[in-house]
């Protein structure tokens, strides 16, 4: 795939460069609560602007229903991008309409504009190739060159990710190049011991990656809501904890495969439980107790790994050469249930391993809990994309850039 440095060497002064970024940042009352994804694409945008390109930044945010919705406007992201770049960033209030055309036409060399949320147009996510292609045609009219740098979206067959690169000369931005290089270290160039920590709510979201990792990882540590399906599969009662009974047989098969292949599958030995899910808005003190993982009361729910498990997981990470972590191991948004996720993050920091935090909630957790991002080998901007790459799938956005 063509690199952005190769593109810059050819010259971009005066050219309209369409940058498909991932500005899908979390918002609360219209304010950005985590700008990590904006900062991640900043180097690509800044380099293009410095080279005299007229930079058009596009992204999705949230899941609007194919029509404008003020709650999902990219305006806050455009404002934050301008602050990070130290320059005014123009903002178009539509995607391919009059505002986008006028905003792009008014761009001077070295200036940057953001167009409104791509998913405000149904063509962006359409399953129909013709509808998606028609939207890509209209986007292509805005630009001369395409740069893909929205790693968090490369696993989507969307117009701006998959169809648009086929219509314009294209290259991969710095972020995508970095992400792909990191993922190769987790697949083709692994240093061992290789430890994987998987958390999050649903085991069904991680089954495909577990299937692949059973042949690659040395240890897999399980936490979060998904752990209770594993515990149930072992014959333990899990109270009112999150449980996917329809996945129990698959989980049993994976545990048997792990044992036969020599992969150490590590489950919680104690958990924090409560009869009430915590109030995440006020973060009022929670009423919980710590119990052994095989003694969860019938009327209580597991909400975090316990202190013994935290020590156990830290010990399993300590001698690793490579660690991949995807998914918090507790309800980290509440301070009383953040201890497990904090302990995992600290174990990664304390290790001498090449550590990768696999995007999404894990990336938000390390920042929310106050960890220095530079203390980790890499913090990915795309949880779903990272997992699908590790599953061995072809990612449409990467395939398009290689074409």
Short mmCIF file of C-alpha atoms in Angstrom, two decimals, residues 105-373:
data_model
loop_
_atom_site.label_atom_id
_atom_site.label_comp_id
_atom_site.label_asym_id
_atom_site.label_seq_id
_atom_site.Cartn_x
_atom_site.Cartn_y
_atom_site.Cartn_z
CA UNK A 105 -13.98 25.64 -2.77
CA UNK A 106 -12.97 28.32 -0.27
CA UNK A 107 -10.01 26.34 1.10
CA UNK A 108 -6.60 27.91 0.55
CA UNK A 109 -3.37 25.93 0.29
CA UNK A 110 -2.38 24.55 3.70
CA UNK A 111 -5.84 24.97 5.19
CA UNK A 112 -8.13 22.35 6.74
CA UNK A 113 -11.88 21.75 6.68
CA UNK A 114 -14.10 19.14 8.32
CA UNK A 115 -17.33 18.04 6.64
CA UNK A 116 -20.33 16.89 8.65
CA UNK A 117 -20.90 13.33 9.88
CA UNK A 118 -20.76 10.95 6.91
CA UNK A 119 -23.48 8.78 8.42
CA UNK A 120 -25.95 11.64 8.03
CA UNK A 121 -26.15 10.30 4.47
CA UNK A 122 -27.70 6.82 4.12
CA UNK A 123 -25.34 6.05 1.24
CA UNK A 124 -22.36 5.84 3.60
CA UNK A 125 -23.48 2.61 5.26
CA UNK A 126 -25.78 1.22 2.55
CA UNK A 127 -25.65 -2.53 1.92
CA UNK A 128 -26.55 -1.87 -1.72
CA UNK A 129 -23.39 -1.41 -3.78
CA UNK A 130 -25.01 1.05 -6.18
CA UNK A 131 -26.35 3.30 -3.43
CA UNK A 132 -23.03 3.25 -1.63
CA UNK A 133 -21.17 3.88 -4.88
CA UNK A 134 -23.38 6.85 -5.74
CA UNK A 135 -22.47 8.50 -2.44
CA UNK A 136 -18.79 7.74 -3.04
CA UNK A 137 -19.07 9.41 -6.46
CA UNK A 138 -20.34 12.60 -4.83
CA UNK A 139 -17.57 12.52 -2.22
CA UNK A 140 -14.99 12.03 -4.95
CA UNK A 141 -16.12 15.29 -6.58
CA UNK A 142 -14.77 17.13 -3.53
CA UNK A 143 -11.20 15.87 -3.83
CA UNK A 144 -8.19 15.04 -5.99
CA UNK A 145 -6.49 12.54 -3.66
CA UNK A 146 -7.63 10.15 -0.89
CA UNK A 147 -5.75 9.38 2.33
CA UNK A 148 -7.11 6.61 4.55
CA UNK A 149 -6.30 7.17 8.20
CA UNK A 150 -9.46 6.13 10.06
CA UNK A 151 -8.25 2.81 11.42
CA UNK A 152 -11.30 2.45 13.67
CA UNK A 153 -13.47 2.13 10.55
CA UNK A 154 -11.36 -0.03 8.20
CA UNK A 155 -13.37 -3.13 9.08
CA UNK A 156 -16.50 -1.50 7.62
CA UNK A 157 -17.48 -1.78 3.95
CA UNK A 158 -18.67 1.82 3.88
CA UNK A 159 -18.59 4.32 1.02
CA UNK A 160 -15.86 6.56 2.45
CA UNK A 161 -13.76 3.58 3.56
CA UNK A 162 -14.12 1.04 0.75
CA UNK A 163 -15.62 2.65 -2.36
CA UNK A 164 -14.01 6.09 -2.37
CA UNK A 165 -10.35 4.94 -2.60
CA UNK A 166 -11.20 3.16 -5.86
CA UNK A 167 -12.23 6.50 -7.34
CA UNK A 168 -9.15 8.55 -6.40
CA UNK A 169 -5.36 8.16 -6.18
CA UNK A 170 -4.89 6.92 -2.62
CA UNK A 171 -2.41 6.34 0.20
CA UNK A 172 -2.39 5.24 3.83
CA UNK A 173 -1.90 7.82 6.55
CA UNK A 174 0.56 7.58 9.43
CA UNK A 175 -1.98 6.16 11.88
CA UNK A 176 -3.02 3.25 9.68
CA UNK A 177 0.63 2.46 8.90
CA UNK A 178 1.40 2.39 12.63
CA UNK A 179 -1.65 0.27 13.50
CA UNK A 180 -0.88 -2.32 10.82
CA UNK A 181 2.75 -2.49 11.93
CA UNK A 182 1.68 -3.12 15.52
CA UNK A 183 -0.82 -5.80 14.54
CA UNK A 184 1.87 -7.65 12.61
CA UNK A 185 3.82 -7.85 15.87
CA UNK A 186 0.77 -9.61 17.35
CA UNK A 187 0.40 -12.06 14.48
CA UNK A 188 3.48 -12.60 12.32
CA UNK A 189 6.36 -11.42 14.51
CA UNK A 190 5.31 -12.39 18.05
CA UNK A 191 7.83 -12.41 20.88
CA UNK A 192 6.97 -14.89 23.64
CA UNK A 193 5.55 -15.40 26.17
CA UNK A 194 2.51 -13.87 24.45
CA UNK A 195 -0.25 -12.94 26.91
CA UNK A 196 -3.73 -11.78 25.89
CA UNK A 197 -6.16 -10.12 28.30
CA UNK A 198 -9.77 -10.12 27.12
CA UNK A 199 -12.59 -8.31 28.89
CA UNK A 200 -15.77 -6.52 27.96
CA UNK A 201 -19.39 -7.42 28.38
CA UNK A 202 -20.23 -10.20 25.93
CA UNK A 203 -18.27 -13.36 25.23
CA UNK A 204 -19.96 -13.55 21.81
CA UNK A 205 -18.04 -10.42 20.77
CA UNK A 206 -14.74 -12.18 21.40
CA UNK A 207 -15.39 -15.78 20.26
CA UNK A 208 -13.77 -15.43 16.85
CA UNK A 209 -10.61 -13.84 18.25
CA UNK A 210 -10.39 -16.47 21.00
CA UNK A 211 -10.67 -19.12 18.31
CA UNK A 212 -7.63 -17.64 16.52
CA UNK A 213 -5.63 -16.92 19.66
CA UNK A 214 -5.92 -20.50 20.92
CA UNK A 215 -3.32 -21.31 18.29
CA UNK A 216 -1.12 -18.29 18.90
CA UNK A 217 -1.19 -17.04 22.52
CA UNK A 218 0.58 -18.66 25.46
CA UNK A 219 -1.91 -17.34 28.04
CA UNK A 220 -5.39 -15.85 27.77
CA UNK A 221 -6.72 -14.01 30.82
CA UNK A 222 -10.49 -13.54 30.90
CA UNK A 223 -12.29 -10.76 32.75
CA UNK A 224 -15.29 -8.45 32.49
CA UNK A 225 -18.86 -9.57 31.94
CA UNK A 226 -17.73 -12.28 29.54
CA UNK A 227 -15.94 -14.11 32.39
CA UNK A 228 -19.24 -15.24 33.91
CA UNK A 229 -20.13 -17.37 30.88
CA UNK A 230 -16.76 -19.11 31.31
CA UNK A 231 -17.35 -19.59 35.04
CA UNK A 232 -20.83 -20.99 34.34
CA UNK A 233 -19.35 -23.35 31.75
CA UNK A 234 -17.06 -24.66 34.50
CA UNK A 235 -20.13 -25.52 36.57
CA UNK A 236 -20.21 -22.46 38.84
CA UNK A 237 -23.38 -20.52 39.60
CA UNK A 238 -23.02 -16.85 38.68
CA UNK A 239 -26.07 -15.28 40.33
CA UNK A 240 -27.52 -12.46 38.24
CA UNK A 241 -24.20 -11.77 36.53
CA UNK A 242 -24.13 -11.22 32.79
CA UNK A 243 -24.47 -14.66 31.22
CA UNK A 244 -24.83 -15.81 27.62
CA UNK A 245 -26.23 -19.33 28.01
CA UNK A 246 -26.34 -19.82 24.26
CA UNK A 247 -22.54 -19.60 24.19
CA UNK A 248 -21.81 -22.06 27.00
CA UNK A 249 -21.20 -25.07 24.72
CA UNK A 250 -18.79 -23.05 22.56
CA UNK A 251 -16.95 -21.83 25.64
CA UNK A 252 -16.64 -25.39 26.94
CA UNK A 253 -15.14 -26.43 23.61
CA UNK A 254 -12.62 -23.58 23.76
CA UNK A 255 -11.59 -24.50 27.30
CA UNK A 256 -11.02 -28.09 26.16
CA UNK A 257 -9.00 -26.90 23.15
CA UNK A 258 -6.91 -24.64 25.36
CA UNK A 259 -6.07 -27.53 27.67
CA UNK A 260 -5.10 -29.81 24.76
CA UNK A 261 -3.00 -27.18 22.98
CA UNK A 262 -1.15 -26.02 26.10
CA UNK A 263 -2.67 -22.53 26.15
CA UNK A 264 -3.18 -21.33 29.71
CA UNK A 265 -6.75 -20.03 30.02
CA UNK A 266 -6.99 -18.04 33.25
CA UNK A 267 -10.32 -17.15 34.87
CA UNK A 268 -11.11 -14.98 37.92
CA UNK A 269 -10.71 -16.63 41.31
CA UNK A 270 -12.62 -13.91 43.18
CA UNK A 271 -15.01 -11.15 42.18
CA UNK A 272 -16.73 -8.05 43.54
CA UNK A 273 -20.49 -8.61 43.63
CA UNK A 274 -23.53 -6.48 44.37
CA UNK A 275 -27.32 -6.73 44.21
CA UNK A 276 -27.46 -3.34 42.46
CA UNK A 277 -25.75 -2.21 39.29
CA UNK A 278 -23.79 0.98 40.12
CA UNK A 279 -25.08 4.46 39.35
CA UNK A 280 -22.65 5.57 36.66
CA UNK A 281 -24.01 9.12 36.49
CA UNK A 282 -23.55 10.21 40.10
CA UNK A 283 -21.01 7.47 40.93
CA UNK A 284 -22.61 7.15 44.36
CA UNK A 285 -20.78 4.71 46.69
CA UNK A 286 -21.57 1.10 45.78
CA UNK A 287 -22.70 -1.63 48.16
CA UNK A 288 -20.55 -4.64 47.32
CA UNK A 289 -18.69 -7.61 48.77
CA UNK A 290 -15.81 -9.75 47.57
CA UNK A 291 -16.49 -13.47 47.14
CA UNK A 292 -14.73 -16.46 45.61
CA UNK A 293 -15.61 -16.88 41.95
CA UNK A 294 -17.38 -20.18 42.67
CA UNK A 295 -19.49 -18.70 45.48
CA UNK A 296 -21.41 -15.87 43.81
CA UNK A 297 -24.75 -15.41 45.68
CA UNK A 298 -27.91 -16.09 43.69
CA UNK A 299 -29.16 -12.51 44.08
CA UNK A 300 -25.91 -10.73 43.22
CA UNK A 301 -23.98 -9.72 40.11
CA UNK A 302 -20.25 -9.81 39.46
CA UNK A 303 -18.98 -6.32 38.58
CA UNK A 304 -15.18 -6.52 38.85
CA UNK A 305 -12.37 -8.98 39.42
CA UNK A 306 -11.30 -9.26 43.05
CA UNK A 307 -7.95 -8.57 44.75
CA UNK A 308 -6.70 -12.17 44.47
CA UNK A 309 -7.46 -12.19 40.75
CA UNK A 310 -5.71 -8.86 40.29
CA UNK A 311 -2.56 -10.31 41.83
CA UNK A 312 -2.92 -13.50 39.78
CA UNK A 313 -3.31 -11.63 36.50
CA UNK A 314 -0.39 -9.32 37.29
CA UNK A 315 1.78 -12.39 37.89
CA UNK A 316 0.72 -13.88 34.55
CA UNK A 317 1.66 -10.65 32.76
CA UNK A 318 4.95 -10.03 34.60
CA UNK A 319 7.21 -12.26 32.46
CA UNK A 320 5.49 -11.60 29.13
CA UNK A 321 7.33 -10.34 26.05
CA UNK A 322 4.11 -9.37 24.25
CA UNK A 323 0.76 -8.36 25.76
CA UNK A 324 -2.48 -7.54 23.94
CA UNK A 325 -5.34 -6.21 26.06
CA UNK A 326 -8.86 -5.66 24.74
CA UNK A 327 -11.76 -4.87 27.05
CA UNK A 328 -11.98 -3.65 30.66
CA UNK A 329 -12.26 -6.35 33.31
CA UNK A 330 -14.89 -4.54 35.39
CA UNK A 331 -17.30 -1.62 35.35
CA UNK A 332 -14.37 0.82 35.36
CA UNK A 333 -16.66 3.84 34.89
CA UNK A 334 -17.52 3.56 38.60
CA UNK A 335 -14.61 4.10 41.03
CA UNK A 336 -15.61 1.17 43.26
CA UNK A 337 -15.35 -1.24 40.31
CA UNK A 338 -12.33 0.27 38.56
CA UNK A 339 -9.72 -1.55 40.66
CA UNK A 340 -9.45 -4.58 38.40
CA UNK A 341 -9.01 -2.59 35.21
CA UNK A 342 -6.50 -0.33 36.95
CA UNK A 343 -4.55 -3.38 38.14
CA UNK A 344 -4.37 -4.81 34.61
CA UNK A 345 -3.21 -1.48 33.20
CA UNK A 346 -0.58 -1.16 35.93
CA UNK A 347 0.64 -4.70 35.24
CA UNK A 348 1.17 -3.76 31.59
CA UNK A 349 3.06 -0.61 32.63
CA UNK A 350 5.24 -2.57 35.07
CA UNK A 351 6.14 -5.29 32.56
CA UNK A 352 9.03 -5.16 30.12
CA UNK A 353 6.76 -6.45 27.35
CA UNK A 354 5.64 -4.83 24.12
CA UNK A 355 2.16 -3.83 25.27
CA UNK A 356 -0.84 -3.07 23.07
CA UNK A 357 -4.08 -1.65 24.44
CA UNK A 358 -6.70 -2.70 21.93
CA UNK A 359 -8.82 0.37 21.46
CA UNK A 360 -12.41 1.13 22.43
CA UNK A 361 -13.24 0.96 26.11
CA UNK A 362 -9.75 -0.23 27.05
CA UNK A 363 -8.17 2.89 25.55
CA UNK A 364 -10.75 5.09 27.26
CA UNK A 365 -10.13 3.29 30.55
CA UNK A 366 -6.38 3.90 30.66
CA UNK A 367 -6.92 7.60 29.98
CA UNK A 368 -9.85 7.86 32.42
CA UNK A 369 -7.79 6.18 35.13
CA UNK A 370 -4.94 8.64 34.64
CA UNK A 371 -2.26 6.48 33.02
CA UNK A 372 0.40 8.04 30.83
CA UNK A 373 -0.25 6.85 27.27
#
